[in-house]
Coordinates of C-alpha atoms in Angstrom, one line a residue:
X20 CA -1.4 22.2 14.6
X21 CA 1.1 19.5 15.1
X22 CA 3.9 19.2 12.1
X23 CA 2.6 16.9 9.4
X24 CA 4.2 13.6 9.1
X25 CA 5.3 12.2 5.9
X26 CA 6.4 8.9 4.3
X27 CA 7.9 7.8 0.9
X28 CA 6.7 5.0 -0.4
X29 CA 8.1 3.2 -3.4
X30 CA 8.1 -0.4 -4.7
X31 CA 9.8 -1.2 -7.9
X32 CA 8.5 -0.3 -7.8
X33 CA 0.5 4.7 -3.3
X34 CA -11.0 17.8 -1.9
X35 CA -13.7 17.3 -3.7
X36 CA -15.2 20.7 -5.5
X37 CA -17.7 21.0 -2.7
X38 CA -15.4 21.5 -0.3
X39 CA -12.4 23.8 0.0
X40 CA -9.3 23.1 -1.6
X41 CA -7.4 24.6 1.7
X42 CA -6.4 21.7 4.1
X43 CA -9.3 21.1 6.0
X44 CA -8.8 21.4 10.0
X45 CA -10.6 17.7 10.6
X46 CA -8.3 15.4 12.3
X47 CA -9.7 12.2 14.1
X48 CA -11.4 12.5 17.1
X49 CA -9.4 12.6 20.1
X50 CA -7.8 9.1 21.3
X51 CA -5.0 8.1 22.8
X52 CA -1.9 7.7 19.3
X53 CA -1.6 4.7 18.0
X54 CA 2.4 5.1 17.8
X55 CA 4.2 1.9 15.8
X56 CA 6.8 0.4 18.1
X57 CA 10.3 -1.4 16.9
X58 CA 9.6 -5.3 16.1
X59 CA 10.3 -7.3 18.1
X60 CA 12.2 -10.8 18.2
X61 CA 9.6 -12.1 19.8
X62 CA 6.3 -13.3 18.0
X63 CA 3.4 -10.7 18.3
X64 CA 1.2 -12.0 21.0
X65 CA -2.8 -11.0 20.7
X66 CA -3.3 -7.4 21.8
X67 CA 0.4 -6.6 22.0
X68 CA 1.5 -2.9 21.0
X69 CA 2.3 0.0 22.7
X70 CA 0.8 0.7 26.1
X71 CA -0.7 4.3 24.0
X72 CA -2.7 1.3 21.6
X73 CA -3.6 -0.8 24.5
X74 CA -5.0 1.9 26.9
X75 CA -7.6 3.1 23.7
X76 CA -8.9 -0.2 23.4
X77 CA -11.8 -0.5 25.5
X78 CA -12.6 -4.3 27.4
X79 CA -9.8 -6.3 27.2
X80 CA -10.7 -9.3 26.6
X81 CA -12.8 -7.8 23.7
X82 CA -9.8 -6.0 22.3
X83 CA -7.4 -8.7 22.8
X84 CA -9.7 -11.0 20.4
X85 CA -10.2 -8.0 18.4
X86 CA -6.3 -7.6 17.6
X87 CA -6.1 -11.5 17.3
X88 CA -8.7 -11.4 14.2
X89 CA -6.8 -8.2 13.0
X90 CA -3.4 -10.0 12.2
X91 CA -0.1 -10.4 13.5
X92 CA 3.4 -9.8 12.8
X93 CA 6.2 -12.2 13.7
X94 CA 10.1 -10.6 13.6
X95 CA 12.9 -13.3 13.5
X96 CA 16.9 -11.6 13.8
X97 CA 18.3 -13.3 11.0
X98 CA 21.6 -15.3 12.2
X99 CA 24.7 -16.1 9.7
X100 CA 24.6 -18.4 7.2
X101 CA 28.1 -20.8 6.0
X102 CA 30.3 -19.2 3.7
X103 CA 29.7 -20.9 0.6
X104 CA 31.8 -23.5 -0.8
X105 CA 30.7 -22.5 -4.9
X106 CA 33.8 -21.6 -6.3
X107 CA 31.8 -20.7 -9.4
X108 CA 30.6 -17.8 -7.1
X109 CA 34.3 -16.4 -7.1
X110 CA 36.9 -15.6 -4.4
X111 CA 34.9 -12.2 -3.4
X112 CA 32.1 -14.7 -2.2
X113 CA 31.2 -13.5 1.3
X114 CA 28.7 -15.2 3.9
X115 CA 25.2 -13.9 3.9
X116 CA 22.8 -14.3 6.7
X117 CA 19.6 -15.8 6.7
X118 CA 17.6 -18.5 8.8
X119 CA 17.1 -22.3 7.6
X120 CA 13.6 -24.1 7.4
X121 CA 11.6 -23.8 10.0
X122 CA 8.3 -24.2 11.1
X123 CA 6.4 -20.7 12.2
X124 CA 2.6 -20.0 13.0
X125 CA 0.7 -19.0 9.9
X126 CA 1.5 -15.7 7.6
X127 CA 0.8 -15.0 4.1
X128 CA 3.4 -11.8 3.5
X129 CA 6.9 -12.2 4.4
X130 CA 9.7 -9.0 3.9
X131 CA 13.2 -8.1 5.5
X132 CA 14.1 -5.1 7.7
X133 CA 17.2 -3.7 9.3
X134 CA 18.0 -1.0 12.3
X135 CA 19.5 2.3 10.0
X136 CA 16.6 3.2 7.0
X137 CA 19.3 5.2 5.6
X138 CA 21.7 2.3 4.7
X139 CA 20.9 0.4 1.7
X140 CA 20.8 -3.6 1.3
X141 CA 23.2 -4.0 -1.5
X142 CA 22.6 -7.9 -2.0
X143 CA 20.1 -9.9 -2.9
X144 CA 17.4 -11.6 -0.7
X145 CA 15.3 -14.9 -1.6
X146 CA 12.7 -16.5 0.4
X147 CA 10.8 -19.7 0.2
X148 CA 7.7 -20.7 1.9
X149 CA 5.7 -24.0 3.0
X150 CA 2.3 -23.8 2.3
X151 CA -0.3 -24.3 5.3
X152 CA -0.7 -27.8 6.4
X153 CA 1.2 -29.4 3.9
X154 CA 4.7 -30.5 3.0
X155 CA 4.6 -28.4 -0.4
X156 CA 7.8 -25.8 -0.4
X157 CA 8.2 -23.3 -3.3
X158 CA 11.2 -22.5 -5.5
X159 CA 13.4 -19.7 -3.8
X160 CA 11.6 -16.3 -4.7
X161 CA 13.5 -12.9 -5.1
X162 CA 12.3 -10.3 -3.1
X163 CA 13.0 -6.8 -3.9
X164 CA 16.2 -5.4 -2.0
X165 CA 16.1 -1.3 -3.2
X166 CA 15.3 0.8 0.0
X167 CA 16.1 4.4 -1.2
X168 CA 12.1 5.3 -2.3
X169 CA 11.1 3.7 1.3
X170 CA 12.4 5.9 2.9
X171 CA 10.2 8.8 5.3
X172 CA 10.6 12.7 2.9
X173 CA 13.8 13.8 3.8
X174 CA 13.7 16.8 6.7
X175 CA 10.4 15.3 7.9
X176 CA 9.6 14.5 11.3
X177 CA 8.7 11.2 10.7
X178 CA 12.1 10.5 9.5
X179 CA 13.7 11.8 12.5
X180 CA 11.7 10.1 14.4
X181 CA 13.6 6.9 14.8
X182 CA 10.5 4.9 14.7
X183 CA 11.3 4.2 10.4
X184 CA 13.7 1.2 9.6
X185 CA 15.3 -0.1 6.4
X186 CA 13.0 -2.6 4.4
X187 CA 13.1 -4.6 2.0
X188 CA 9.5 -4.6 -0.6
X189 CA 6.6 -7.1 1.0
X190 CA 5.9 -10.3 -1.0
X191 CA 3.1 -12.0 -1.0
X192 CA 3.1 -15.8 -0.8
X193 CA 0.0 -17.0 0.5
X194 CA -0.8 -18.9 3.6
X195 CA 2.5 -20.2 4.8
X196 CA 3.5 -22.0 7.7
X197 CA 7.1 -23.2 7.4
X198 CA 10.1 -19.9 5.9
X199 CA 13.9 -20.5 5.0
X200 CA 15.3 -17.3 3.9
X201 CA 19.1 -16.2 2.6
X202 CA 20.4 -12.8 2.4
X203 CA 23.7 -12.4 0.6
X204 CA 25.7 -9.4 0.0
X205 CA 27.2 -8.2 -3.8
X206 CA 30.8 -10.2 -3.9
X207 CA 33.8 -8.8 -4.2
X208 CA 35.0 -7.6 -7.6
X209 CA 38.7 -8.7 -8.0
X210 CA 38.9 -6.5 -11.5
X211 CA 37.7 -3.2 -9.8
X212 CA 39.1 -4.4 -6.4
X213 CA 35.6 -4.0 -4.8
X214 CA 35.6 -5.8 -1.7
X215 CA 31.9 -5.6 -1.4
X216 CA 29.6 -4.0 0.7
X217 CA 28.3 -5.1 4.2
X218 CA 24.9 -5.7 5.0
X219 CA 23.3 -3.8 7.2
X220 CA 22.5 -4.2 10.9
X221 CA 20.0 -5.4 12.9
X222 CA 18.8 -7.7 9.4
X223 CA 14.8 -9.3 10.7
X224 CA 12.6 -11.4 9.0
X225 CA 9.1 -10.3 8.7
X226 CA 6.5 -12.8 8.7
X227 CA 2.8 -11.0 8.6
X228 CA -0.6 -12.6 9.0
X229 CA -3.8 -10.6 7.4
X230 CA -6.1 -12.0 9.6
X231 CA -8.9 -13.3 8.5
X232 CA -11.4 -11.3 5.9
X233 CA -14.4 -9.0 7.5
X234 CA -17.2 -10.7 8.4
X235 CA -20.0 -11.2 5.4
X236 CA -22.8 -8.8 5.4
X237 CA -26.6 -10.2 6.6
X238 CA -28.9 -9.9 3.5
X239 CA -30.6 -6.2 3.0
X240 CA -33.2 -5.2 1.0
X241 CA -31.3 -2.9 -0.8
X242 CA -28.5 -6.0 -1.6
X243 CA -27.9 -6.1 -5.0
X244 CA -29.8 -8.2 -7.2
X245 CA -29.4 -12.6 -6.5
X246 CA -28.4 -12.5 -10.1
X247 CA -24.9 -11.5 -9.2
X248 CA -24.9 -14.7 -6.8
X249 CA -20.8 -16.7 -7.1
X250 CA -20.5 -19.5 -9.0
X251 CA -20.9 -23.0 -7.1
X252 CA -18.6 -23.6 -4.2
X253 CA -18.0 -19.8 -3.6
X254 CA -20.2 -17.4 -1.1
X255 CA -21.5 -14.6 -2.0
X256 CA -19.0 -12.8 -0.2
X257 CA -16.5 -14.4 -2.2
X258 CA -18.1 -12.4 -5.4
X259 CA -17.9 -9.6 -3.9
X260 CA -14.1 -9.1 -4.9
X261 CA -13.8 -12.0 -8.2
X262 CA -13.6 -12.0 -11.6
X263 CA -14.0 -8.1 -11.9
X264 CA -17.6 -7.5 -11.3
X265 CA -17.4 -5.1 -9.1
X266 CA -18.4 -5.2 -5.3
X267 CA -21.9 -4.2 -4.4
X268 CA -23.6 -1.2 -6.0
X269 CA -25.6 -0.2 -2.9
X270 CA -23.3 0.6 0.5
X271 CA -23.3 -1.8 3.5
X272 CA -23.4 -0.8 6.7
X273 CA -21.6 -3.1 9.7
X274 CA -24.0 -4.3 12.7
X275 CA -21.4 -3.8 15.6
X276 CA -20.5 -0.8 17.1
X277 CA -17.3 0.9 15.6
X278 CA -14.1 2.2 17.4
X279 CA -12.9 5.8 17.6
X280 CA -10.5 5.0 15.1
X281 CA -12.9 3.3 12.6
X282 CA -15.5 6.0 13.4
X283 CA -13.1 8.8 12.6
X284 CA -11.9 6.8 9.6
X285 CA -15.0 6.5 8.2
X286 CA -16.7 9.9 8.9
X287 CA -14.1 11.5 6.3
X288 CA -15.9 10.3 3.8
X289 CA -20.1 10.7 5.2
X290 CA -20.7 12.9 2.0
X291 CA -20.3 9.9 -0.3
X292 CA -21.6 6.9 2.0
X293 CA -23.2 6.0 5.5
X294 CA -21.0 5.6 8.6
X295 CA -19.9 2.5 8.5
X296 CA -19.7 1.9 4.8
X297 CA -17.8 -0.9 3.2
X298 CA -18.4 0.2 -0.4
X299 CA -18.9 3.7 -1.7
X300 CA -21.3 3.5 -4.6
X301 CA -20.6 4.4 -8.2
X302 CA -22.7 7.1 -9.7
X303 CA -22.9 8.7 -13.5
X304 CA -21.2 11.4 -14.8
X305 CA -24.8 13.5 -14.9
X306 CA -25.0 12.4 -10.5
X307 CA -21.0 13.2 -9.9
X308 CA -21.4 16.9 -11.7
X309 CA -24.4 17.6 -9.6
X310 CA -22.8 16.3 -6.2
X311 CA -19.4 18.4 -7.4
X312 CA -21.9 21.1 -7.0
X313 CA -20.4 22.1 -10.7
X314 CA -20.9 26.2 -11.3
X315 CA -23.7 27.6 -13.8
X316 CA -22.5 27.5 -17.1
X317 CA -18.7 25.8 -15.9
X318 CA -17.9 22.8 -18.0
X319 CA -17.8 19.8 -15.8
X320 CA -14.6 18.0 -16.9
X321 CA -14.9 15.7 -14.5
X322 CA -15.3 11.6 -14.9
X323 CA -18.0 9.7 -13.5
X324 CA -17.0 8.4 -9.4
X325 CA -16.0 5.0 -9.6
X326 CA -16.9 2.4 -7.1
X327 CA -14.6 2.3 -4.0
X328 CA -13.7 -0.6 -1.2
X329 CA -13.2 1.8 2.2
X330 CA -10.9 0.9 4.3
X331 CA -13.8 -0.6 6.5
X332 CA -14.6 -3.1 3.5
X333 CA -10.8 -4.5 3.2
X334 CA -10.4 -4.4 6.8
X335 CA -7.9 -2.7 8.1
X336 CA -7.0 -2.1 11.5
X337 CA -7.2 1.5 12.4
X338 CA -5.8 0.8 15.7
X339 CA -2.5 0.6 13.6
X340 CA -2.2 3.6 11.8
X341 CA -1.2 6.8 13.4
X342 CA -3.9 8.8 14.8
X343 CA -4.1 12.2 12.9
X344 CA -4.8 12.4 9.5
X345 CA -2.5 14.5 7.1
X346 CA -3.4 17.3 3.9
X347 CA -1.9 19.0 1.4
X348 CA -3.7 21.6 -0.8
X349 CA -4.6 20.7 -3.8
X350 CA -3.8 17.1 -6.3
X351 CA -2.0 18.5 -9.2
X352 CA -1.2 14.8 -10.6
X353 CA -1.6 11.1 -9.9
X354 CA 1.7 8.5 -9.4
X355 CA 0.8 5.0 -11.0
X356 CA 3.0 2.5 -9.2
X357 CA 3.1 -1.4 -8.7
X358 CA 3.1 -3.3 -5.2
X359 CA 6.1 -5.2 -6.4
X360 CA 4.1 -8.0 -3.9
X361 CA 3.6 -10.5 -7.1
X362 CA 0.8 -11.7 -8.9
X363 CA 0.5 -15.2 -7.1
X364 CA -3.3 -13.6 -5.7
X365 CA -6.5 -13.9 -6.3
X366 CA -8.7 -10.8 -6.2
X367 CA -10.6 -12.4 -3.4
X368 CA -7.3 -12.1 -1.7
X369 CA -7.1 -9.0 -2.6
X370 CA -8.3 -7.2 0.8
X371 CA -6.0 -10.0 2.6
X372 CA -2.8 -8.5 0.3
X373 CA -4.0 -5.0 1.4
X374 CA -4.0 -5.4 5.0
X375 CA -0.4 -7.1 5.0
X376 CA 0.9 -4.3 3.4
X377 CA -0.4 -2.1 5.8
X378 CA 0.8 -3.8 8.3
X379 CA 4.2 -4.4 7.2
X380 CA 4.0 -0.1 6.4
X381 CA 3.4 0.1 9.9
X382 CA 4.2 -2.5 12.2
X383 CA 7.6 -3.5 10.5
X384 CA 8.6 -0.6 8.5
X385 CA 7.6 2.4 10.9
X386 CA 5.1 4.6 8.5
X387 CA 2.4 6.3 9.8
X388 CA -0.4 4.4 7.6
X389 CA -0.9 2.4 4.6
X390 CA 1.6 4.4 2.1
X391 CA -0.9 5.0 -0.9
X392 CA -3.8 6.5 -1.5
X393 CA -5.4 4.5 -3.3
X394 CA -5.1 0.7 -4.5
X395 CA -6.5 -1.4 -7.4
X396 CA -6.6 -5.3 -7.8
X397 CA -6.3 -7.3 -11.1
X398 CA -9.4 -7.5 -11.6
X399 CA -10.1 -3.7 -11.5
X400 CA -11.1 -3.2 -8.0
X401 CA -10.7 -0.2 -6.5
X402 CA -9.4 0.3 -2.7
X403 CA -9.6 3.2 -0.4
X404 CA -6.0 3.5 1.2
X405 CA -4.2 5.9 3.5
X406 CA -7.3 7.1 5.5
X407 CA -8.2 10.8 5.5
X408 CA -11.1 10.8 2.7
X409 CA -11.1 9.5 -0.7
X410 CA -12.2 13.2 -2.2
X411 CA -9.6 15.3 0.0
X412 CA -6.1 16.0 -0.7
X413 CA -4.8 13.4 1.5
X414 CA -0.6 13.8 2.3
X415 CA 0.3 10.2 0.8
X416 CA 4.2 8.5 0.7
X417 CA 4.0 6.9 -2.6
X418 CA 6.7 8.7 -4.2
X419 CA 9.7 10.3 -2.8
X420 CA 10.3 13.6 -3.4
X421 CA 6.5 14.6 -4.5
X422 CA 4.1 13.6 -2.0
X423 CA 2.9 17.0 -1.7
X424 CA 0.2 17.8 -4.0
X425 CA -0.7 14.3 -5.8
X426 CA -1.7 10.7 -5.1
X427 CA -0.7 7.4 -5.3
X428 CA -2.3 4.5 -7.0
X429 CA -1.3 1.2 -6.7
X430 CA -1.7 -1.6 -9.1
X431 CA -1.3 -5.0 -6.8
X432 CA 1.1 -6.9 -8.6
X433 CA 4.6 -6.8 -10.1
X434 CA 4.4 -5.5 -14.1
X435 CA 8.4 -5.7 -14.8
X436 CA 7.5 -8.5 -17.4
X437 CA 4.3 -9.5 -16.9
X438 CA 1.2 -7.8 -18.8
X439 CA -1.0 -5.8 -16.1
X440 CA -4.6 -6.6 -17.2
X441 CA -6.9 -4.6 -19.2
X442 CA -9.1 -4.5 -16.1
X443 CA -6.9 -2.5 -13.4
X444 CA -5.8 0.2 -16.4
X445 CA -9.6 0.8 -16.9
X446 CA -9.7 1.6 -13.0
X447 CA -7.0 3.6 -13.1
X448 CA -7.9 5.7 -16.2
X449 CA -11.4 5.6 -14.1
X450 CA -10.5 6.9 -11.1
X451 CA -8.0 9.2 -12.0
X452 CA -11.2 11.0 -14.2
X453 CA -12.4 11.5 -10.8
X454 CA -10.3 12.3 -8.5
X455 CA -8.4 14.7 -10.8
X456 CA -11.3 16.0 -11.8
X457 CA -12.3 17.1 -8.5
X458 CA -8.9 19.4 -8.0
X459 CA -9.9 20.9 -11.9
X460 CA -6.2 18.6 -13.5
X461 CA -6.2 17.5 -17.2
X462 CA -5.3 13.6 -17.4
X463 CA -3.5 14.6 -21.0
X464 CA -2.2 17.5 -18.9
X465 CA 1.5 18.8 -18.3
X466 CA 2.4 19.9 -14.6
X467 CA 5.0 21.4 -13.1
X468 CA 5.9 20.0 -9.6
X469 CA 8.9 20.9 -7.2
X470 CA 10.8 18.1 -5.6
X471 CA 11.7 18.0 -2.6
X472 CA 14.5 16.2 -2.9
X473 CA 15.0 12.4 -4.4
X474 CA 17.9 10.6 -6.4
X475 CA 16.6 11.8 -9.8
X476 CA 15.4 15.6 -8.5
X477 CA 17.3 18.0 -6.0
X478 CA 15.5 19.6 -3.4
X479 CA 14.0 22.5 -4.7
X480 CA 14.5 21.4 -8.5
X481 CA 10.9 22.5 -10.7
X482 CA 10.2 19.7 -13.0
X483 CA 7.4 19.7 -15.7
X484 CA 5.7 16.3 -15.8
X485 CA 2.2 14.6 -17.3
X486 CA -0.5 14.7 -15.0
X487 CA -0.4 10.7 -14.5
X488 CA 3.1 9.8 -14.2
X489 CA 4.5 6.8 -13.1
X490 CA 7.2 6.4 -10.6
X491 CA 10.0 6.6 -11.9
X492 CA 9.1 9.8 -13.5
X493 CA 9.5 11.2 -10.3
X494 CA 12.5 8.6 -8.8
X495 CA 15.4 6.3 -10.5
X496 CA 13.7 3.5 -9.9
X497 CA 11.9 0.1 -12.5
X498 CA 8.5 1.0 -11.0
X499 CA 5.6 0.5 -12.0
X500 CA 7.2 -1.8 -13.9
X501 CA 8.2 -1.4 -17.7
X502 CA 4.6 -3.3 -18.8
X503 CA 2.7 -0.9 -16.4
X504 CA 4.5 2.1 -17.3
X505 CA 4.2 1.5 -21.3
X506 CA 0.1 1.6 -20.5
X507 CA 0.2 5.0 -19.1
X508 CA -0.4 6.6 -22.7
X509 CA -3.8 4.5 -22.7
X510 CA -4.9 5.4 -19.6
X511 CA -3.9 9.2 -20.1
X512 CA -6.0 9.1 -22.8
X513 CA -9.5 7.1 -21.3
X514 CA -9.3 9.1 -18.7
X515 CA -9.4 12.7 -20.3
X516 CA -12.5 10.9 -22.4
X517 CA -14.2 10.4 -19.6
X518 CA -14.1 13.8 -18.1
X519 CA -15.4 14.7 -21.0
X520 CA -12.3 16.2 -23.1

């Protein structure tokens, strides 16, 4: 079996009990990789990748429109920017590097990488945007310079791989067509006679477009009720992701014919929903104990399975993501973490936010898939993320130093001082009941988990933490914010009351 590959994922701040708790053997089916390639300087033409990518895809002409609708990435080299003349900024003031307004085709995420992932940006980076087709530009926006928990698990072959680069955290700003970005380094400190550190090489902006949203579902008889239809001005497949009611109860199944990659994607999951599926249904706690196939006279501490957006239903691009899926053994504890990506989206944006991230995980930063396992919106949506099955112990890189054995969830958004709403800690405390329930863990629980290996933890180090942690629990680091993080207690506690405890 070939080595598993694992990523670390951080932001400020990503096996059901019918089946074995063992790693299952199940990879995809057998296609050619779809290995992530450097960016490039040049704008991502449709159907560009890797000739491993381009000899899977089937017609060309079919694919090439395929990978147009599926998003792009642009990569600019940043170039150096004046020193600055602000003597308020002090003698120590060194040129940064950046690139000046400019006009670029259109992209709703933008974020910053460099050549060596193990050398830190220590500076600070701001961007602002032009919004599409008009002459509107924003205030200058910080974007999130810490790289240390975006790194690949150290002694992993992904991190040897040289395919995984330095990166800033992805901000969302909508759809943009015109950037101007600045990346200064720390100044000197005359008193401590710092002279500053150097930023690092090979410093590219990243510009990605989502692509546009999956196309809306024909009407079915088994559609949910017309009562649920959006409010004037809005489709129906608007309402599918707005104002928190949550996407269709029943499972939709797409017309056209699915890739390998989409096929194999989706058939992790054929227990819970048809081939195909966009949505995997909710059911009661009575349904989830008898599909958990719960033992005679066992109590079923297990919460009731939430509703779930696959990958399918967000759209992502499984031509991206690297072919083989990857398990540990059991989940002994959930990671609660925030995208860091802002809250300037709407929750029908929300599948638009997911698939930038994913691409900016792969196409930009070098991962192997979308680093979490599971995402939730603000309006308590919940998101299907690294593929390999929602009820399997899926190898995640959401937290450096403990992927093995747990999950990630992330909360879209940045909760350093802003509230994260009631909605998305009910989804957590919701789907942790579930998933953790599954693999048999208390959500009041303790849990002992050995690192291996972060700036808080030595390799090897046992440490006893709660069940539902948040990031920094496991890594020095402000996610999932301090707002996020005080909410944990609440959602410890909803979630052992829905298993039942």
């Amino acid at each position: 079996m070939r080595a598993l590959l694992v990523t670390s994922l951080g932001v400020t701040c990503a096996a059901a009990l019918t089946l074995p708790l063992a790693a299952p053997a199940l990879s995809a089916p057998a296609v050619p990789s779809a290995s992530v390639r450097p960016p490039s300087s040049a704008p991502e033409s449709p159907g560009s990748g890797p000739p491993s990518v381009r000899a899977a895809e089937l017609p060309v002409a079919a694919s090439r429109a395929a990978a147009e609708a599926a998003g792009s990435t642009q990569s600019l080299p940043l170039q150096p920017l004046a020193a600055p003349s602000d003597r308020s900024m002090g003698a120590g003031a060194a040129a940064g590097q950046g690139l000046e307004r400019r006009t670029a085709r259109p992209f709703s995420l933008v974020g910053v990488v460099w050549d060596d992932a193990d050398a830190e940006l220590h500076g600070t980076v701001q961007v602002r945007t032009r919004a599409a087709g008009s002459a509107d530009w924003s205030d200058w926006q910080d974007v999130e310079t810490h790289n240390a928990e975006h790194a690949a698990d150290l002694g992993s072959d992904e991190r040897s791989s040289g395919a995984v680069r330095g990166a800033t955290a992805p901000l969302w700003v909508g759809e943009s067509d015109g950037v101007e970005v600045r990346v200064l380094p720390e100044a000197a400190d005359p008193q401590n006679r710092s002279a500053g550190a150097p930023l690092p090489e090979g410093l590219r902006l990243e510009l990605v477009d989502p692509g546009p949203d999956p196309a809306p579902e024909p009407a079915a008889e088994s559609a949910p009720e017309p009562a649920r239809a959006a409010p004037a001005g809005r489709s129906a497949a608007t309402a599918a992701f707005a104002v928190n009611p949550a996407p269709p109860t029943t499972p939709v199944v797409l017309p056209e014919v699915l890739t390998a990659e989409s096929e194999a994607a989706s058939a992790v999951n054929a227990e819970l929903a048809p081939l195909g599926a966009t949505f995997i249904p909710a059911l009661s706690k009575a349904e989830t104990e008898e599909a958990a196939n719960v033992a005679a006279g066992a109590k079923p501490y297990i919460g009731p399975r939430p509703g779930i957006v696959t990958r399918k239903g967000w759209g992502a691009d499984e031509r991206l993501r690297e072919r083989q899926f990857a398990y540990t053994r059991t989940v002994k504890a959930a990671f609660v973490h925030h995208s860091a990506t802002g809250n300037n989206y709407t929750c029908k944006q929300a599948p638009s936010v997911l698939r930038s991230i994913y691409r900016y995980h792969v196409k930009s930063s070098g991962w192997r898939d979308f680093g979490y396992n599971f995402a939730v919106d603000k309006c308590g949506n919940i998101y299907e993320g690294r593929a390999g099955g929602v009820t399997k112990a899926v190898l995640g890189a959401h937290t450096l130093g403990f992927n093995t054995n747990t999950m990630g969830i992330a909360v879209l958004g940045s909760y350093s001082s802003t509230n994260p709403p009631a909605a998305a800690v009910t989804a957590v405390s919701k789907l942790t009941a579930w998933k953790l329930g599954l693999f048999g863990a208390n959500p009041k629980g303790k849990v002992t988990l050995t690192s291996g290996g972060s700036n808080k933890y030595k390799a090897g180090t046992k440490v006893k933490m709660n069940v539902i942690s948040g990031h920094r629990d496991g890594f020095a680091t402000e996610c999932p914010g301090a707002r996020l993080y005080k909410k944990l207690g609440t959602a410890r506690t909803s979630s052992a009351k829905l298993q039942g405890r």
